[in-house]
Amino acid sequence: AYERRFPTCPLIPMFVGSDTVNEFKSEDGAIHVIERRCKLDVDAPRLLKKIAGVDYVYFVQKNSLNSRERTLHIEAYNETAFSLSAGSP
């Protein structure tokens, strides 16, 4: 069920899309590692988005599924660079 939300999911409207960056599958299919760059629609007023300089938030997510051990390890980090700055004194 987790895999079905990619590249988009109508049940998560703020999730705009994703692109596969890297993917690895072991020969027996027990290990599957996939890295995606995901795009979220920021839930903020348009003026605030303009001030921050972002319309979307981008993050990279790496999922490592090991069927033998029945584990799913998820790593993610924010890739968006916000351009907020305080005024000079």
Tab-separated table of N, CA, C and O in Angstrom:
chain	number	residue	atom	x	y	z
A	1	ALA	N	0.823	-1.193	0.000
A	1	ALA	CA	0.000	0.000	0.000
A	1	ALA	C	0.875	1.268	0.000
A	1	ALA	O	0.503	2.255	-0.605
A	2	TYR	N	2.003	1.210	0.677
A	2	TYR	CA	2.876	2.384	0.754
A	2	TYR	C	3.350	2.808	-0.636
A	2	TYR	O	3.369	3.990	-0.961
A	3	GLU	N	3.708	1.847	-1.470
A	3	GLU	CA	4.224	2.138	-2.810
A	3	GLU	C	3.173	2.777	-3.710
A	3	GLU	O	3.495	3.479	-4.644
A	4	ARG	N	1.904	2.567	-3.434
A	4	ARG	CA	0.836	3.068	-4.298
A	4	ARG	C	0.687	4.584	-4.259
A	4	ARG	O	0.028	5.160	-5.111
A	5	ARG	N	1.270	5.243	-3.283
A	5	ARG	CA	1.130	6.708	-3.209
A	5	ARG	C	2.085	7.439	-4.141
A	5	ARG	O	2.036	8.644	-4.242
A	6	PHE	N	2.961	6.718	-4.814
A	6	PHE	CA	3.919	7.328	-5.724
A	6	PHE	C	3.509	7.066	-7.162
A	6	PHE	O	3.075	5.972	-7.474
A	7	PRO	N	3.649	7.955	-8.107
A	7	PRO	CA	4.233	9.286	-7.991
A	7	PRO	C	3.286	10.308	-7.382
A	7	PRO	O	3.722	11.363	-6.934
A	8	THR	N	1.965	10.077	-7.374
A	8	THR	CA	1.023	10.975	-6.703
A	8	THR	C	-0.029	10.143	-6.000
A	8	THR	O	-0.170	8.945	-6.258
A	9	CYS	N	-0.776	10.796	-5.109
A	9	CYS	CA	-1.828	10.095	-4.383
A	9	CYS	C	-3.001	11.036	-4.180
A	9	CYS	O	-2.851	12.069	-3.522
A	10	PRO	N	-4.187	10.712	-4.716
A	10	PRO	CA	-5.342	11.592	-4.551
A	10	PRO	C	-5.773	11.749	-3.087
A	10	PRO	O	-6.411	12.734	-2.741
A	11	LEU	N	-5.388	10.800	-2.242
A	11	LEU	CA	-5.742	10.891	-0.815
A	11	LEU	C	-4.833	11.849	-0.060
A	11	LEU	O	-5.120	12.213	1.073
A	12	ILE	N	-3.726	12.244	-0.672
A	12	ILE	CA	-2.794	13.195	-0.065
A	12	ILE	C	-2.636	14.350	-1.052
A	12	ILE	O	-1.671	14.400	-1.819
A	13	PRO	N	-3.590	15.293	-1.063
A	13	PRO	CA	-3.582	16.339	-2.079
A	13	PRO	C	-2.362	17.256	-2.049
A	13	PRO	O	-1.999	17.835	-3.071
A	14	MET	N	-1.705	17.403	-0.913
A	14	MET	CA	-0.525	18.265	-0.864
A	14	MET	C	0.695	17.601	-1.507
A	14	MET	O	1.670	18.260	-1.827
A	15	PHE	N	0.627	16.288	-1.732
A	15	PHE	CA	1.706	15.548	-2.385
A	15	PHE	C	1.528	15.693	-3.896
A	15	PHE	O	0.691	15.053	-4.510
A	16	VAL	N	2.312	16.584	-4.506
A	16	VAL	CA	2.138	16.955	-5.908
A	16	VAL	C	2.772	15.946	-6.862
A	16	VAL	O	2.252	15.691	-7.939
A	17	GLY	N	3.899	15.377	-6.489
A	17	GLY	CA	4.546	14.420	-7.377
A	17	GLY	C	5.885	13.959	-6.871
A	17	GLY	O	6.380	14.434	-5.846
A	18	SER	N	6.464	13.003	-7.588
A	18	SER	CA	7.788	12.503	-7.233
A	18	SER	C	8.467	11.925	-8.461
A	18	SER	O	7.814	11.479	-9.399
A	19	ASP	N	9.797	11.959	-8.436
A	19	ASP	CA	10.616	11.376	-9.490
A	19	ASP	C	11.589	10.402	-8.853
A	19	ASP	O	12.170	10.696	-7.803
A	20	THR	N	11.789	9.259	-9.489
A	20	THR	CA	12.756	8.291	-8.996
A	20	THR	C	14.158	8.768	-9.366
A	20	THR	O	14.433	9.032	-10.535
A	21	VAL	N	15.019	8.880	-8.360
A	21	VAL	CA	16.399	9.324	-8.560
A	21	VAL	C	17.307	8.112	-8.746
A	21	VAL	O	18.118	8.067	-9.665
A	22	ASN	N	17.195	7.131	-7.863
A	22	ASN	CA	17.977	5.886	-7.917
A	22	ASN	C	17.093	4.729	-7.489
A	22	ASN	O	16.182	4.907	-6.666
A	23	GLU	N	17.398	3.545	-8.021
A	23	GLU	CA	16.650	2.349	-7.612
A	23	GLU	C	17.547	1.131	-7.724
A	23	GLU	O	18.312	0.994	-8.672
A	24	PHE	N	17.441	0.252	-6.716
A	24	PHE	CA	18.189	-0.999	-6.696
A	24	PHE	C	17.264	-2.110	-6.226
A	24	PHE	O	16.503	-1.934	-5.274
A	25	LYS	N	17.328	-3.248	-6.909
A	25	LYS	CA	16.578	-4.430	-6.500
A	25	LYS	C	17.525	-5.615	-6.553
A	25	LYS	O	18.203	-5.816	-7.569
A	26	SER	N	17.568	-6.395	-5.466
A	26	SER	CA	18.423	-7.576	-5.466
A	26	SER	C	17.856	-8.605	-6.451
A	26	SER	O	16.678	-8.540	-6.821
A	27	GLU	N	18.687	-9.549	-6.864
A	27	GLU	CA	18.261	-10.544	-7.848
A	27	GLU	C	17.048	-11.342	-7.385
A	27	GLU	O	16.170	-11.654	-8.183
A	28	ASP	N	17.003	-11.651	-6.105
A	28	ASP	CA	15.865	-12.437	-5.590
A	28	ASP	C	14.676	-11.556	-5.209
A	28	ASP	O	13.626	-12.055	-4.812
A	29	GLY	N	14.843	-10.229	-5.328
A	29	GLY	CA	13.745	-9.302	-5.047
A	29	GLY	C	13.495	-9.042	-3.572
A	29	GLY	O	12.583	-8.301	-3.209
A	30	ALA	N	14.322	-9.606	-2.693
A	30	ALA	CA	14.113	-9.443	-1.255
A	30	ALA	C	14.509	-8.052	-0.768
A	30	ALA	O	13.968	-7.560	0.214
A	31	ILE	N	15.442	-7.423	-1.449
A	31	ILE	CA	15.887	-6.090	-1.049
A	31	ILE	C	15.558	-5.113	-2.167
A	31	ILE	O	15.902	-5.338	-3.333
A	32	HIS	N	14.880	-4.044	-1.795
A	32	HIS	CA	14.502	-3.016	-2.760
A	32	HIS	C	14.809	-1.658	-2.135
A	32	HIS	O	14.253	-1.301	-1.101
A	33	VAL	N	15.701	-0.913	-2.761
A	33	VAL	CA	16.071	0.419	-2.290
A	33	VAL	C	15.688	1.404	-3.388
A	33	VAL	O	16.082	1.232	-4.541
A	34	ILE	N	14.902	2.408	-3.019
A	34	ILE	CA	14.484	3.405	-3.997
A	34	ILE	C	14.621	4.795	-3.387
A	34	ILE	O	14.287	5.010	-2.221
A	35	GLU	N	15.172	5.695	-4.166
A	35	GLU	CA	15.356	7.080	-3.726
A	35	GLU	C	14.529	7.974	-4.643
A	35	GLU	O	14.616	7.879	-5.863
A	36	ARG	N	13.695	8.822	-4.036
A	36	ARG	CA	12.803	9.695	-4.800
A	36	ARG	C	12.968	11.144	-4.380
A	36	ARG	O	13.222	11.437	-3.226
A	37	ARG	N	12.762	12.025	-5.345
A	37	ARG	CA	12.692	13.464	-5.072
A	37	ARG	C	11.209	13.813	-5.119
A	37	ARG	O	10.557	13.658	-6.151
A	38	CYS	N	10.677	14.267	-3.997
A	38	CYS	CA	9.248	14.504	-3.864
A	38	CYS	C	8.936	15.996	-3.780
A	38	CYS	O	9.754	16.788	-3.318
A	39	LYS	N	7.734	16.347	-4.218
A	39	LYS	CA	7.309	17.746	-4.280
A	39	LYS	C	5.992	17.890	-3.516
A	39	LYS	O	5.031	17.186	-3.788
A	40	LEU	N	5.988	18.804	-2.534
A	40	LEU	CA	4.801	19.077	-1.730
A	40	LEU	C	4.319	20.492	-1.970
A	40	LEU	O	5.122	21.417	-2.070
A	41	ASP	N	3.012	20.655	-2.040
A	41	ASP	CA	2.424	21.982	-2.132
A	41	ASP	C	2.378	22.564	-0.723
A	41	ASP	O	1.814	21.959	0.186
A	42	VAL	N	2.992	23.718	-0.545
A	42	VAL	CA	3.060	24.349	0.773
A	42	VAL	C	1.684	24.894	1.146
A	42	VAL	O	1.056	25.596	0.351
A	43	ASP	N	1.222	24.538	2.326
A	43	ASP	CA	-0.071	25.029	2.812
A	43	ASP	C	0.158	26.354	3.537
A	43	ASP	O	0.307	26.405	4.749
A	44	ALA	N	0.255	27.428	2.731
A	44	ALA	CA	0.510	28.758	3.271
A	44	ALA	C	-0.114	29.792	2.331
A	44	ALA	O	-0.296	29.525	1.147
A	45	PRO	N	-0.434	30.966	2.859
A	45	PRO	CA	-0.963	32.023	1.993
A	45	PRO	C	0.026	32.380	0.881
A	45	PRO	O	1.243	32.296	1.053
A	46	ARG	N	-0.511	32.786	-0.255
A	46	ARG	CA	0.304	33.111	-1.431
A	46	ARG	C	1.361	34.173	-1.125
A	46	ARG	O	2.505	34.073	-1.571
A	47	LEU	N	0.996	35.198	-0.337
A	47	LEU	CA	1.953	36.255	0.007
A	47	LEU	C	3.132	35.683	0.794
A	47	LEU	O	4.287	36.029	0.535
A	48	LEU	N	2.855	34.793	1.729
A	48	LEU	CA	3.922	34.183	2.523
A	48	LEU	C	4.829	33.329	1.634
A	48	LEU	O	6.055	33.352	1.782
A	49	LYS	N	4.241	32.610	0.684
A	49	LYS	CA	5.044	31.818	-0.252
A	49	LYS	C	5.967	32.728	-1.062
A	49	LYS	O	7.126	32.400	-1.291
A	50	LYS	N	5.421	33.884	-1.481
A	50	LYS	CA	6.212	34.816	-2.289
A	50	LYS	C	7.363	35.400	-1.462
A	50	LYS	O	8.493	35.526	-1.944
A	51	ILE	N	7.096	35.748	-0.214
A	51	ILE	CA	8.136	36.282	0.669
A	51	ILE	C	9.229	35.242	0.904
A	51	ILE	O	10.418	35.550	0.867
A	52	ALA	N	8.814	33.990	1.118
A	52	ALA	CA	9.778	32.908	1.368
A	52	ALA	C	10.487	32.482	0.094
A	52	ALA	O	11.539	31.851	0.140
A	53	GLY	N	9.909	32.829	-1.054
A	53	GLY	CA	10.532	32.471	-2.323
A	53	GLY	C	10.302	31.031	-2.734
A	53	GLY	O	11.082	30.469	-3.498
A	54	VAL	N	9.240	30.399	-2.215
A	54	VAL	CA	8.951	29.004	-2.570
A	54	VAL	C	7.472	28.827	-2.885
A	54	VAL	O	6.613	29.454	-2.275
A	55	ASP	N	7.203	28.008	-3.871
A	55	ASP	CA	5.837	27.578	-4.142
A	55	ASP	C	5.656	26.147	-3.675
A	55	ASP	O	4.573	25.731	-3.294
A	56	TYR	N	6.735	25.396	-3.741
A	56	TYR	CA	6.705	23.989	-3.344
A	56	TYR	C	7.881	23.686	-2.433
A	56	TYR	O	8.900	24.367	-2.482
A	57	VAL	N	7.734	22.645	-1.639
A	57	VAL	CA	8.819	22.143	-0.801
A	57	VAL	C	9.290	20.840	-1.441
A	57	VAL	O	8.474	19.984	-1.794
A	58	TYR	N	10.587	20.725	-1.623
A	58	TYR	CA	11.166	19.511	-2.200
A	58	TYR	C	11.937	18.767	-1.123
A	58	TYR	O	12.639	19.362	-0.319
A	59	PHE	N	11.781	17.448	-1.116
A	59	PHE	CA	12.576	16.635	-0.211
A	59	PHE	C	12.958	15.346	-0.920
A	59	PHE	O	12.322	14.928	-1.886
A	60	VAL	N	14.041	14.748	-0.453
A	60	VAL	CA	14.523	13.489	-1.008
A	60	VAL	C	14.246	12.409	0.029
A	60	VAL	O	14.526	12.586	1.217
A	61	GLN	N	13.678	11.320	-0.434
A	61	GLN	CA	13.324	10.209	0.452
A	61	GLN	C	13.952	8.931	-0.084
A	61	GLN	O	13.839	8.631	-1.273
A	62	LYS	N	14.625	8.190	0.802
A	62	LYS	CA	15.233	6.915	0.428
A	62	LYS	C	14.563	5.815	1.258
A	62	LYS	O	14.600	5.847	2.486
A	63	ASN	N	13.923	4.880	0.560
A	63	ASN	CA	13.250	3.760	1.216
A	63	ASN	C	14.041	2.483	0.979
A	63	ASN	O	14.348	2.154	-0.166
A	64	SER	N	14.350	1.784	2.051
A	64	SER	CA	15.071	0.512	1.956
A	64	SER	C	14.174	-0.577	2.531
A	64	SER	O	13.969	-0.645	3.740
A	65	LEU	N	13.631	-1.412	1.636
A	65	LEU	CA	12.742	-2.498	2.046
A	65	LEU	C	13.516	-3.800	2.015
A	65	LEU	O	14.109	-4.160	0.993
A	66	ASN	N	13.533	-4.504	3.148
A	66	ASN	CA	14.183	-5.800	3.247
A	66	ASN	C	13.100	-6.822	3.600
A	66	ASN	O	12.676	-6.905	4.751
A	67	SER	N	12.656	-7.571	2.609
A	67	SER	CA	11.570	-8.538	2.824
A	67	SER	C	12.001	-9.709	3.700
A	67	SER	O	11.180	-10.269	4.421
A	68	ARG	N	13.269	-10.079	3.636
A	68	ARG	CA	13.762	-11.175	4.483
A	68	ARG	C	13.620	-10.831	5.956
A	68	ARG	O	13.194	-11.652	6.759
A	69	GLU	N	14.021	-9.611	6.305
A	69	GLU	CA	13.971	-9.184	7.708
A	69	GLU	C	12.668	-8.478	8.052
A	69	GLU	O	12.465	-8.070	9.189
A	70	ARG	N	11.815	-8.275	7.030
A	70	ARG	CA	10.523	-7.607	7.193
A	70	ARG	C	10.696	-6.206	7.786
A	70	ARG	O	10.024	-5.828	8.736
A	71	THR	N	11.626	-5.437	7.182
A	71	THR	CA	11.887	-4.079	7.658
A	71	THR	C	11.781	-3.083	6.510
A	71	THR	O	12.082	-3.416	5.367
A	72	LEU	N	11.352	-1.887	6.852
A	72	LEU	CA	11.336	-0.762	5.923
A	72	LEU	C	12.018	0.395	6.636
A	72	LEU	O	11.552	0.865	7.675
A	73	HIS	N	13.140	0.839	6.081
A	73	HIS	CA	13.902	1.951	6.658
A	73	HIS	C	13.719	3.151	5.737
A	73	HIS	O	13.971	3.057	4.531
A	74	ILE	N	13.266	4.279	6.294
A	74	ILE	CA	13.016	5.474	5.498
A	74	ILE	C	13.913	6.599	5.985
A	74	ILE	O	13.927	6.929	7.163
A	75	GLU	N	14.674	7.175	5.054
A	75	GLU	CA	15.495	8.347	5.338
A	75	GLU	C	14.962	9.472	4.461
A	75	GLU	O	14.634	9.244	3.301
A	76	ALA	N	14.893	10.680	5.003
A	76	ALA	CA	14.418	11.816	4.209
A	76	ALA	C	15.109	13.087	4.676
A	76	ALA	O	15.474	13.220	5.844
A	77	TYR	N	15.291	13.994	3.723
A	77	TYR	CA	15.815	15.310	4.081
A	77	TYR	C	15.201	16.357	3.169
A	77	TYR	O	14.837	16.089	2.029
A	78	ASN	N	15.085	17.563	3.712
A	78	ASN	CA	14.515	18.694	2.995
A	78	ASN	C	15.561	19.244	2.035
A	78	ASN	O	16.680	19.523	2.426
A	79	GLU	N	15.171	19.405	0.784
A	79	GLU	CA	16.087	19.909	-0.234
A	79	GLU	C	15.796	21.374	-0.573
A	79	GLU	O	16.556	22.018	-1.272
A	80	THR	N	14.704	21.911	-0.060
A	80	THR	CA	14.289	23.265	-0.364
A	80	THR	C	15.176	24.273	0.365
A	80	THR	O	15.427	24.151	1.539
A	81	ALA	N	15.618	25.270	-0.368
A	81	ALA	CA	16.409	26.348	0.229
A	81	ALA	C	15.503	27.571	0.361
A	81	ALA	O	15.057	28.133	-0.634
A	82	PHE	N	15.189	27.918	1.577
A	82	PHE	CA	14.343	29.087	1.807
A	82	PHE	C	15.193	30.343	1.732
A	82	PHE	O	16.320	30.394	2.195
A	83	SER	N	14.637	31.388	1.158
A	83	SER	CA	15.396	32.630	0.990
A	83	SER	C	14.979	33.703	1.986
A	83	SER	O	15.065	34.877	1.695
A	84	LEU	N	14.518	33.285	3.151
A	84	LEU	CA	14.158	34.265	4.175
A	84	LEU	C	15.415	34.875	4.757
A	84	LEU	O	16.389	34.193	5.033
A	85	SER	N	15.407	36.182	4.941
A	85	SER	CA	16.546	36.822	5.573
A	85	SER	C	16.056	37.991	6.392
A	85	SER	O	15.098	38.658	6.051
A	86	ALA	N	16.730	38.209	7.484
A	86	ALA	CA	16.379	39.343	8.360
A	86	ALA	C	17.016	40.596	7.772
A	86	ALA	O	18.063	40.538	7.122
A	87	GLY	N	16.381	41.713	7.974
A	87	GLY	CA	16.916	42.976	7.487
A	87	GLY	C	18.227	43.334	8.156
A	87	GLY	O	18.527	42.901	9.254
A	88	SER	N	19.032	44.122	7.496
A	88	SER	CA	20.317	44.561	8.070
A	88	SER	C	20.065	45.572	9.181
A	88	SER	O	19.142	46.365	9.097
A	89	PRO	N	20.886	45.544	10.231
A	89	PRO	CA	20.685	46.494	11.337
A	89	PRO	C	20.988	47.914	10.950
A	89	PRO	O	21.594	48.268	10.034
